[in-house]
PDB file of C-alpha atoms in Angstrom:
ATOM      1  CA  MET N   1      -6.674   5.500  -9.607  1.00  0.00           C
ATOM      2  CA  ASN N   2      -4.505   3.458 -11.915  1.00  0.00           C
ATOM      3  CA  CYS N   3      -0.776   3.894 -11.572  1.00  0.00           C
ATOM      4  CA  GLY N   4       2.552   2.199 -12.139  1.00  0.00           C
ATOM      5  CA  ASN N   5       4.206   0.365  -9.274  1.00  0.00           C
ATOM      6  CA  TYR N   6       7.070  -1.940  -8.378  1.00  0.00           C
ATOM      7  CA  ALA N   7       6.258  -5.628  -8.556  1.00  0.00           C
ATOM      8  CA  PRO N   8       6.202  -8.014  -6.954  1.00  0.00           C
ATOM      9  CA  THR N   9       5.163  -6.158  -3.818  1.00  0.00           C
ATOM     10  CA  GLY N  10       3.645  -7.757  -0.746  1.00  0.00           C
ATOM     11  CA  LEU N  11       0.327  -6.349   0.478  1.00  0.00           C
ATOM     12  CA  LEU N  12       0.201  -6.036   4.250  1.00  0.00           C
ATOM     13  CA  ASN N  13      -2.790  -6.212   6.577  1.00  0.00           C
ATOM     14  CA  HIS N  14      -1.738  -2.946   8.312  1.00  0.00           C
ATOM     15  CA  PRO N  15      -0.004   0.204   7.033  1.00  0.00           C
ATOM     16  CA  CYS N  16       3.149  -0.602   9.012  1.00  0.00           C
ATOM     17  CA  THR N  17       6.624  -1.852   8.259  1.00  0.00           C
ATOM     18  CA  GLU N  18       7.144  -3.670  11.547  1.00  0.00           C
ATOM     19  CA  PRO N  19       5.305  -4.397  14.787  1.00  0.00           C
ATOM     20  CA  SER N  20       4.469  -1.238  16.735  1.00  0.00           C
ATOM     21  CA  ALA N  21       2.047   0.263  19.214  1.00  0.00           C
ATOM     22  CA  THR N  22       0.021   1.555  16.261  1.00  0.00           C
ATOM     23  CA  CYS N  23      -0.275  -1.707  14.368  1.00  0.00           C
ATOM     24  CA  GLY N  24       0.248  -4.347  16.987  1.00  0.00           C
ATOM     25  CA  ASN N  25       2.508  -7.319  16.496  1.00  0.00           C
ATOM     26  CA  ARG N  26       0.640  -9.206  13.825  1.00  0.00           C
ATOM     27  CA  ILE N  27       1.714  -7.655  10.546  1.00  0.00           C
ATOM     28  CA  THR N  28       1.203 -10.224   7.840  1.00  0.00           C
ATOM     29  CA  GLN N  29       1.356 -10.312   4.109  1.00  0.00           C
ATOM     30  CA  VAL N  30      -2.177 -10.930   2.807  1.00  0.00           C
ATOM     31  CA  ASP N  31      -1.465 -11.034  -0.929  1.00  0.00           C
ATOM     32  CA  THR N  32       1.019  -9.965  -3.609  1.00  0.00           C
ATOM     33  CA  LEU N  33       0.796  -7.226  -6.205  1.00  0.00           C
ATOM     34  CA  ARG N  34       2.383  -8.772  -9.294  1.00  0.00           C
ATOM     35  CA  SER N  35       1.301  -6.325 -11.997  1.00  0.00           C
ATOM     36  CA  THR N  36       3.392  -3.227 -12.681  1.00  0.00           C
ATOM     37  CA  TYR N  37       0.332  -1.092 -13.428  1.00  0.00           C
ATOM     38  CA  SER N  38      -2.363  -1.397 -10.796  1.00  0.00           C
ATOM     39  CA  TRP N  39      -5.590   0.081  -9.451  1.00  0.00           C
ATOM     40  CA  PHE N  40      -5.511   1.787  -6.053  1.00  0.00           C
ATOM     41  CA  LYS N  41      -8.751   2.385  -4.160  1.00  0.00           C
ATOM     42  CA  CYS N  42      -7.601   4.953  -1.565  1.00  0.00           C
ATOM     43  CA  TYR N  43      -4.799   5.908   0.802  1.00  0.00           C
ATOM     44  CA  VAL N  44      -4.215   6.052   4.540  1.00  0.00           C
ATOM     45  CA  ARG N  45      -1.547   7.476   6.790  1.00  0.00           C
ATOM     46  CA  GLY N  46       0.384   4.866   8.725  1.00  0.00           C
ATOM     47  CA  GLU N  47       3.941   4.341   9.819  1.00  0.00           C
ATOM     48  CA  LYS N  48       6.757   6.191   8.124  1.00  0.00           C
ATOM     49  CA  HIS N  49       8.424   3.942   5.541  1.00  0.00           C
ATOM     50  CA  SER N  50      11.583   3.975   3.399  1.00  0.00           C
ATOM     51  CA  GLY N  51      10.021   6.561   1.063  1.00  0.00           C
ATOM     52  CA  GLY N  52      10.287   9.161   3.818  1.00  0.00           C
ATOM     53  CA  ASN N  53       6.555   9.698   4.359  1.00  0.00           C
ATOM     54  CA  ASN N  54       3.634   7.901   6.009  1.00  0.00           C
ATOM     55  CA  VAL N  55       1.337   7.442   2.995  1.00  0.00           C
ATOM     56  CA  TRP N  56       0.172   3.909   2.222  1.00  0.00           C
ATOM     57  CA  TYR N  57      -2.002   2.874  -0.722  1.00  0.00           C
ATOM     58  CA  TYR N  58      -4.849   0.363  -0.434  1.00  0.00           C
ATOM     59  CA  THR N  59      -5.407  -2.119  -3.242  1.00  0.00           C
ATOM     60  CA  ASN N  60      -6.222  -5.732  -3.959  1.00  0.00           C
ATOM     61  CA  GLY N  61      -3.638  -8.373  -4.745  1.00  0.00           C
ATOM     62  CA  ASP N  62      -3.152 -10.455  -7.834  1.00  0.00           C
ATOM     63  CA  ASP N  63      -2.823 -13.901  -6.253  1.00  0.00           C
ATOM     64  CA  HIS N  64      -5.984 -14.097  -4.114  1.00  0.00           C
ATOM     65  CA  GLY N  65      -7.810 -10.774  -4.581  1.00  0.00           C
ATOM     66  CA  ALA N  66      -7.240  -9.891  -0.912  1.00  0.00           C
ATOM     67  CA  TYR N  67      -7.014  -6.211   0.013  1.00  0.00           C
ATOM     68  CA  GLY N  68      -4.002  -4.734   1.734  1.00  0.00           C
ATOM     69  CA  TYR N  69      -1.591  -1.822   1.995  1.00  0.00           C
ATOM     70  CA  ILE N  70       1.663  -0.973   0.240  1.00  0.00           C
ATOM     71  CA  PRO N  71       3.946   1.947   1.069  1.00  0.00           C
ATOM     72  CA  ALA N  72       3.893   4.936  -1.256  1.00  0.00           C
ATOM     73  CA  SER N  73       7.547   4.254  -2.045  1.00  0.00           C
ATOM     74  CA  ARG N  74       6.376   1.251  -4.119  1.00  0.00           C
ATOM     75  CA  VAL N  75       3.962   3.356  -6.248  1.00  0.00           C
ATOM     76  CA  PHE N  76       5.052   5.693  -9.057  1.00  0.00           C
ATOM     77  CA  THR N  77       3.489   9.015  -8.069  1.00  0.00           C
ATOM     78  CA  SER N  78       4.898  12.532  -8.299  1.00  0.00           C
ATOM     79  CA  VAL N  79       3.475  13.474  -4.874  1.00  0.00           C
ATOM     80  CA  ASP N  80       1.939  11.520  -2.029  1.00  0.00           C
ATOM     81  CA  PRO N  81      -0.870  11.129  -1.575  1.00  0.00           C
ATOM     82  CA  ALA N  82      -1.705  11.065  -5.269  1.00  0.00           C
ATOM     83  CA  PRO N  83      -3.976  13.970  -6.268  1.00  0.00           C
ATOM     84  CA  GLY N  84      -7.625  12.980  -6.513  1.00  0.00           C
ATOM     85  CA  LEU N  85      -7.263   9.687  -4.637  1.00  0.00           C
ATOM     86  CA  PRO N  86      -9.629   9.624  -1.641  1.00  0.00           C
ATOM     87  CA  TYR N  87      -8.628   8.959   1.952  1.00  0.00           C
ATOM     88  CA  CYS N  88      -9.863   5.518   3.075  1.00  0.00           C
TER      89      CYS N  88
END
């Protein structure tokens, strides 16, 4: 799926906003999404984020091509998860 998004946005190695029992204590930024219109491969459910839900989108970054997660609040969708996007 291609969709608009906020940029720059850091891609994280886990769908979490901070260390937790679910994601451990090693949340790191693996890349950065710099484009404002990006391709998203799939979604997962992770920790609840500032957007008020637990949907995270999986994509690859613009600096190194590494894959990671961004919260749905950073992606311009009318509903989350976006219709037609598969679960990872």
